[in-house]
Coordinates of C-alpha atoms in Angstrom, one line a residue:
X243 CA -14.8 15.4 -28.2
X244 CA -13.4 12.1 -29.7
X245 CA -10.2 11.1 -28.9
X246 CA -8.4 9.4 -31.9
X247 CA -5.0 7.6 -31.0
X248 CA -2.9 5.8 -33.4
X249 CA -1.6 2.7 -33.0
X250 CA 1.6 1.7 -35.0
X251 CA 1.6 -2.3 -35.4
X252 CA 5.1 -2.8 -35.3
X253 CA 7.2 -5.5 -36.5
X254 CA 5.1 -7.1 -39.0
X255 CA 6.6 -10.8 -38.3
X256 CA 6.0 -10.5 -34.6
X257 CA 3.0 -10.2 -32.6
X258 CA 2.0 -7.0 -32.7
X259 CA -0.5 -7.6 -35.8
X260 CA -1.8 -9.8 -33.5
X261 CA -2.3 -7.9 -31.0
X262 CA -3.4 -4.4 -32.9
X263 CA -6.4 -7.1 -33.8
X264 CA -7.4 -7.2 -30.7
X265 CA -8.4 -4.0 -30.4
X266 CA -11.1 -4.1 -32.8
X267 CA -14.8 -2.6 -31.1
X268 CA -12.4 -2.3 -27.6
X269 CA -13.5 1.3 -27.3
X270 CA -17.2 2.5 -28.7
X271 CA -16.4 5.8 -27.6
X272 CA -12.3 6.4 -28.8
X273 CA -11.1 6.3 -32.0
X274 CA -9.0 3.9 -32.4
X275 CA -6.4 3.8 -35.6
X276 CA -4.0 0.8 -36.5
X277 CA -1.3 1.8 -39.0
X278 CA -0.2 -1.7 -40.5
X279 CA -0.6 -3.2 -44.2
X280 CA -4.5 -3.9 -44.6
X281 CA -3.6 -7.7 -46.1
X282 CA -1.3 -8.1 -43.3
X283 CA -4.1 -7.5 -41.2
X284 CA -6.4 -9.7 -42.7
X285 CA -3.9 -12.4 -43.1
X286 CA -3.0 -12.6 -39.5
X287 CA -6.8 -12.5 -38.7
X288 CA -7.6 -15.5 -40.8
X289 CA -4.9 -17.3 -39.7
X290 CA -5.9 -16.7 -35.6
X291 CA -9.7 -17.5 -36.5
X292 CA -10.6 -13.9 -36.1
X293 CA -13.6 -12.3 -37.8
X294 CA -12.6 -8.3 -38.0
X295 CA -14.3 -5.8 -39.7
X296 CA -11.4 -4.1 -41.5
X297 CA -11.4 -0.2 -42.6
X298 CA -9.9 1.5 -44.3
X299 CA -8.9 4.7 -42.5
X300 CA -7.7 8.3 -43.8
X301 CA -6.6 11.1 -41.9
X302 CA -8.7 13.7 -43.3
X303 CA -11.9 12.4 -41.7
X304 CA -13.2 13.2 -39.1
X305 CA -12.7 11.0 -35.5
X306 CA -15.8 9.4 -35.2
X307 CA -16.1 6.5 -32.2
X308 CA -15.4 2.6 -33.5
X309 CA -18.1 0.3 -34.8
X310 CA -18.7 -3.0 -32.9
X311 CA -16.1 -5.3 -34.5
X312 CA -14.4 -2.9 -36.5
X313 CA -10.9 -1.8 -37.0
X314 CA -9.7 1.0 -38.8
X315 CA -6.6 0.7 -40.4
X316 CA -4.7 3.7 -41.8
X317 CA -3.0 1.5 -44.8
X318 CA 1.1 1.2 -45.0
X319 CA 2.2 -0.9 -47.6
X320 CA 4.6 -3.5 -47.2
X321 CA 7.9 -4.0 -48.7
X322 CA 7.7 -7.9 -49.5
X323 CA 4.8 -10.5 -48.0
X324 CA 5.5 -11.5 -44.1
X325 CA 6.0 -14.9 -43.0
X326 CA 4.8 -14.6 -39.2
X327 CA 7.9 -15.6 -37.0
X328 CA 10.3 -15.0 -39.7
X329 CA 12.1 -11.2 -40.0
X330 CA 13.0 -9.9 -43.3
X331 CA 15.0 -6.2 -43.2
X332 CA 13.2 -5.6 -46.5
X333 CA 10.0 -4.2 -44.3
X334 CA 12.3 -2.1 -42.0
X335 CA 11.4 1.1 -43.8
X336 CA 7.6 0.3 -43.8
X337 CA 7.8 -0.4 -39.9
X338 CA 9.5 3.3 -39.9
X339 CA 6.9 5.1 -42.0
X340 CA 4.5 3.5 -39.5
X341 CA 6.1 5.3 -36.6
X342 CA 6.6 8.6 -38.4
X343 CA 3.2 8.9 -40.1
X344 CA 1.9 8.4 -36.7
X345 CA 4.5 11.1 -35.2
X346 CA 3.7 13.7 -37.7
X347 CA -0.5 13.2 -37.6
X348 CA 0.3 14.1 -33.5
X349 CA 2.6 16.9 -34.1
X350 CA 0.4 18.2 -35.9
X351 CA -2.7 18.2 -33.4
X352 CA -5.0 15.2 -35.8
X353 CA -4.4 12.8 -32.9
X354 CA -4.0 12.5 -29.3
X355 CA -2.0 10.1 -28.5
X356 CA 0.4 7.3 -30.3
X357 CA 0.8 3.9 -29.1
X358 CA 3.4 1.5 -30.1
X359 CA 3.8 -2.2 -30.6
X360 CA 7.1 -3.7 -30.3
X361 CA 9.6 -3.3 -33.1
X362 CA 12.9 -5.5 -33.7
X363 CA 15.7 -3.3 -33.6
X364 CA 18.1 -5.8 -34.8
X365 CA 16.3 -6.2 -38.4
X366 CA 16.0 -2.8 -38.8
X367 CA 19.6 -2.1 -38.2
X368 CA 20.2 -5.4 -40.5
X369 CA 18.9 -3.1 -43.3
X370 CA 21.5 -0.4 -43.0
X371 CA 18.9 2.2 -40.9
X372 CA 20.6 3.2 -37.5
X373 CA 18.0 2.8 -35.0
X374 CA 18.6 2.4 -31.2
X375 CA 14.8 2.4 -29.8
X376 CA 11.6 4.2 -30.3
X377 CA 12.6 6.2 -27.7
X378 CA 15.1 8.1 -29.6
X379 CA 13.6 7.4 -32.8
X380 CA 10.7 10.0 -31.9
X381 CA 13.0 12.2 -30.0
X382 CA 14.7 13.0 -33.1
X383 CA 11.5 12.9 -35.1
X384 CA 10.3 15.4 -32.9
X385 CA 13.2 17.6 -32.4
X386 CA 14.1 17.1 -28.9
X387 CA 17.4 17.5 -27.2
X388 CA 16.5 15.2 -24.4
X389 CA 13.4 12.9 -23.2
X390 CA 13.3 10.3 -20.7
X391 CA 12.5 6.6 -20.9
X392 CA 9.6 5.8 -17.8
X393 CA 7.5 2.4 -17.2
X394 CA 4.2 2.5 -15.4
X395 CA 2.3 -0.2 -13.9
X396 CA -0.3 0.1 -11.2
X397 CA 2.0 -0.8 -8.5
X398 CA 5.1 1.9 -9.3
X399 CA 6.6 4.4 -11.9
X400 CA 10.1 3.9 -12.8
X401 CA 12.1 6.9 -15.0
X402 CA 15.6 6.1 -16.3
X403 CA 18.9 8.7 -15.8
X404 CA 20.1 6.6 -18.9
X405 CA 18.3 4.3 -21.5
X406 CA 20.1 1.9 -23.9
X407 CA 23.8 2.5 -23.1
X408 CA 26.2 -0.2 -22.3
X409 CA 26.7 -0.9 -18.7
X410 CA 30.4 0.0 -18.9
X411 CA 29.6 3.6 -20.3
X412 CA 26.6 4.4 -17.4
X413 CA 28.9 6.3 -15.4
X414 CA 30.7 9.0 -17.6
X415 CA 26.7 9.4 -19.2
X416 CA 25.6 10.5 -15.7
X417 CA 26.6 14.2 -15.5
X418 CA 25.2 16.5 -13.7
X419 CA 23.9 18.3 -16.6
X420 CA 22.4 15.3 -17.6
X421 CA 20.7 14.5 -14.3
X422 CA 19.1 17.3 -14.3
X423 CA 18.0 17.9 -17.5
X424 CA 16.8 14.4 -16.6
X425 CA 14.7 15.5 -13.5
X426 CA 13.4 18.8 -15.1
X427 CA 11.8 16.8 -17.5
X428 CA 10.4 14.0 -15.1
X429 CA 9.2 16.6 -12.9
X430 CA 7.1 18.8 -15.3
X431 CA 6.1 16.0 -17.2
X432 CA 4.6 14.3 -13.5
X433 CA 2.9 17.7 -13.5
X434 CA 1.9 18.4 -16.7
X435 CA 0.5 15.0 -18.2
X436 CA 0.0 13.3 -15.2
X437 CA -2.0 15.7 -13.1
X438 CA 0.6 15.7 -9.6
X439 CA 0.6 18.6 -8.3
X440 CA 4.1 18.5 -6.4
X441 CA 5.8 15.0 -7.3
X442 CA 8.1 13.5 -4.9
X443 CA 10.7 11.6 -6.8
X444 CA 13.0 8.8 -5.1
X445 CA 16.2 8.6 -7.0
X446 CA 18.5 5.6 -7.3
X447 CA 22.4 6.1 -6.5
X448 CA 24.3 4.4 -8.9
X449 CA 26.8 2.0 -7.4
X450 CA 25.8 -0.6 -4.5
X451 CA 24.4 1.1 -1.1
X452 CA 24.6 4.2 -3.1
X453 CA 28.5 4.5 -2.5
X454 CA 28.8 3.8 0.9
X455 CA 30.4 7.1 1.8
X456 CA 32.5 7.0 -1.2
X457 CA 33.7 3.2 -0.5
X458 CA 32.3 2.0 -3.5
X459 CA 32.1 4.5 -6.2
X460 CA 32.5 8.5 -5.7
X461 CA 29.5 9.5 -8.2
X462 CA 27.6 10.5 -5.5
X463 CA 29.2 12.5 -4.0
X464 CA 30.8 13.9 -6.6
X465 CA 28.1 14.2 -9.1
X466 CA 24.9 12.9 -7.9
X467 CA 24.2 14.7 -4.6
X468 CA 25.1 18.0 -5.1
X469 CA 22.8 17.8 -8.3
X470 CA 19.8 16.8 -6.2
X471 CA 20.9 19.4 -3.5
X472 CA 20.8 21.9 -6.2
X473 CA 17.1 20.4 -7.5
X474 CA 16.0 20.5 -4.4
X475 CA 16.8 24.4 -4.2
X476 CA 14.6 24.6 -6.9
X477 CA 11.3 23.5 -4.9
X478 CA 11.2 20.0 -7.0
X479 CA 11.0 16.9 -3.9
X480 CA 13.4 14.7 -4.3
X481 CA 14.4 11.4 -1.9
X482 CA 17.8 10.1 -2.2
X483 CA 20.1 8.6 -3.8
X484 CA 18.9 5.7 -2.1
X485 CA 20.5 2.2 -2.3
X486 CA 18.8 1.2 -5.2
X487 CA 18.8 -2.5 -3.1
X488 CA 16.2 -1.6 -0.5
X489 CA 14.4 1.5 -2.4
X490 CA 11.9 -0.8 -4.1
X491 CA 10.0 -1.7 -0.9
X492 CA 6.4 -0.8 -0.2
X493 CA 7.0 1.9 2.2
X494 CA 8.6 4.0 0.3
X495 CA 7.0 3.1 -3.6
X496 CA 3.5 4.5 -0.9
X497 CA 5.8 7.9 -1.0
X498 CA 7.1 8.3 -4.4
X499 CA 5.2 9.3 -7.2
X500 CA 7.9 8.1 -9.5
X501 CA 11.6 6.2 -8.9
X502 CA 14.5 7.4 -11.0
X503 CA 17.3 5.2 -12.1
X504 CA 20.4 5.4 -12.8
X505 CA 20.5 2.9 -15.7
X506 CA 18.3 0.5 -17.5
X507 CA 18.6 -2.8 -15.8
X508 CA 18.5 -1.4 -12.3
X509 CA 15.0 -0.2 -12.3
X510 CA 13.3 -1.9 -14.9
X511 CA 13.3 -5.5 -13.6
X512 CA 12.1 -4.5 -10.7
X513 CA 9.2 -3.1 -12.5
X514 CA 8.6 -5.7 -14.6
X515 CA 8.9 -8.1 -12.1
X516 CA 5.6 -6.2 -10.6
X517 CA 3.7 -5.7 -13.6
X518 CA 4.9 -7.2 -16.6
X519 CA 2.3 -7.5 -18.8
X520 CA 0.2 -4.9 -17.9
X521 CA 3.2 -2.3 -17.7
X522 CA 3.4 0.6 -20.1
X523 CA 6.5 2.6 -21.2
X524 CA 5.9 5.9 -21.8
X525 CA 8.4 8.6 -23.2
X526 CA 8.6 12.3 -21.3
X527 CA 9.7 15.1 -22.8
X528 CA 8.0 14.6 -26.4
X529 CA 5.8 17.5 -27.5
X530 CA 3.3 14.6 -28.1
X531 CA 2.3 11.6 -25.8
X532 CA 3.5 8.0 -26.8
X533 CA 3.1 4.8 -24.7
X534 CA 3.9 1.8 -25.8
X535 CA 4.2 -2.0 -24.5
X536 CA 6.3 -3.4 -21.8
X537 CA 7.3 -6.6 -24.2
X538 CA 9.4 -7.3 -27.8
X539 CA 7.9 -9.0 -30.5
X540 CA 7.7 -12.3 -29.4
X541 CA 8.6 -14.1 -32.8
X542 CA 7.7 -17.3 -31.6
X543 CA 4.0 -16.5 -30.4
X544 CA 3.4 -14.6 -33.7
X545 CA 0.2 -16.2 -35.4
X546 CA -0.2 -19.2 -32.7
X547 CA -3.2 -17.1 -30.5
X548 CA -1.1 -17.4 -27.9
X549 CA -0.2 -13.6 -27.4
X550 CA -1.4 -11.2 -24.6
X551 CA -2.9 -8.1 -25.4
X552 CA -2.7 -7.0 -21.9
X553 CA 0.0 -4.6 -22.2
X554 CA -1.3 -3.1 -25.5
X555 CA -4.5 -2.2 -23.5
X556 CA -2.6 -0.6 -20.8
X557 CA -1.1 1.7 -23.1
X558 CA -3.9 2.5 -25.0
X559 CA -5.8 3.1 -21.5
X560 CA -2.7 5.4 -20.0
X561 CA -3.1 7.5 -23.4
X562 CA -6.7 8.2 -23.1
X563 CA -5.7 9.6 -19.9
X564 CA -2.8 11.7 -20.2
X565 CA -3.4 15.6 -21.3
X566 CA -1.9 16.8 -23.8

């Protein structure tokens, strides 16, 4: 059976056009689907020298591989004309209708997979539409109470306890109904879509040498601990907290199937660090799968040829091979 997956192009003024171009006649045997504005497209292609075959694509029909050279593109229109490297809120809701026609076509079983280029959340917000990440953009769209933010690259998998929250608010987010909501979902998820039979998870502690003892912070052994004791109960294999310091070495990234942490910038540049550009953030806990690029949009690279498609590739790659 085909696989079709959907790319959404993302911020039309940044790179992601650019990239989404460079998927054209990638995979003879996928179906691969752009959802951008067709003259956007075929401006950004003229403008980088590229000769695409450009398609138009509609949902009704039925997946059939890509030709050599071609792109289908399931047509958005856009707002105003784009000026690569320059944002203009104006196309904020035609970035959106990207992202939820793309939701929707997977919700309702007429894709596999959705991947993501980078979107500027800044513009978007500029045009008076809340919007924190894609990460809770689709939870909402899909009527989630909770998902969880992981990266993957070939060398480690990194989940987050907490996603875009400001540093001084981590601690009061980390409850211990949140943890383990947090580790259910990792867990199953590790199972489910990623084929691991029994995952062993290291987890993070959240203040330097994970407390030391209660020295340095109480969370955990107040909240932390206790949660993972109670995890543990539960027959999911858990590691930890560890000093999130000395966790990232090879010895125990051999062990772990996946490291959580406790909050966005103690886990992630570590993992970018490894793998940036060919790391892949994927969100758990969606009825659907969605990866998506490790990068932003790159405003300044928009339309020079300079871009990497690397990451892109990755995440269309770790869709084609997560189930369902």
């Amino acid at each position: 059976m085909i696989q079709r997956l959907l790319v959404t192009a993302g911020e039309p003024a940044g790179i992601g056009p650019d990239l989404c171009l460079q998927l054209a006649g990638h995979w003879p045997d996928t179906e691969i689907v752009v959802l951008a504005d067709q003259q956007l497209l075929a401006d950004r292609a003229a403008m980088l020298g590229l000769e695409v075959d450009i398609c138009s694509f509609e949902l009704s029909q039925v997946a059939a591989p890509t030709a050599a050279n071609q792109l289908k593109v399931w047509h958005h229109r856009l707002a105003q004309p784009v000026i690569a490297g320059q944002l203009n809120s104006a196309n904020s809701a035609y970035v959106l209708a990207t992202l939820d026609s793309a939701c929707d076509a997977c919700l309702e079983g007429q894709a596999h997979a959705m991947i993501t280029a980078p979107v500027n959340k800044a513009v978007i917000n500029d045009s008076g539409m809340p919007f924190s990440g894609h990460t809770e953009y689709l939870q909402q769209r899909c009527q989630q109470d909770k998902v969880v933010m992981m990266l993957a690259c070939d060398k480690m998998r990194v989940a987050l306890a907490t996603t875009h929250v400001p540093l001084k608010d981590v601690a009061e987010a980390i409850t211990a109904t949140s943890l383990t909501r947090v580790i259910h979902i990792l867990h199953t998820e590790l199972q489910g879509k990623f084929n691991t039979a029994k995952p062993c998870i290291y987890v993070c502690g959240l203040n330097p040498h994970a407390g030391e003892d209660g020295h340095l912070g109480r969370e955990e052994l107040d909240t932390i601990i206790p949660c993972l004791n109670e995890l543990r109960q539960q027959g999911i294999n858990l590691v930890g907290p560890l000093p999130a310091d000395t966790l990232f070495n090879p010895s125990n990234l051999n062990e772990a199937d996946c490291v959580l942490a406790m909050y966005h910038d103690q886990g992630l540049p570590v993992l970018k660090y490894a793998g940036f550009g060919a790391a892949v953030n994927i969100t758990l806990g969606l009825p659907i799968i969605r990866t998506s690029v490790d990068h932003g949009t790159a405003l300044d690279l928009a339309g020079t040829g300079q871009a990497s498609a690397s990451s892109l590739l990755e995440a269309v790659r770790q869709a084609q091979s997560m189930n369902c």
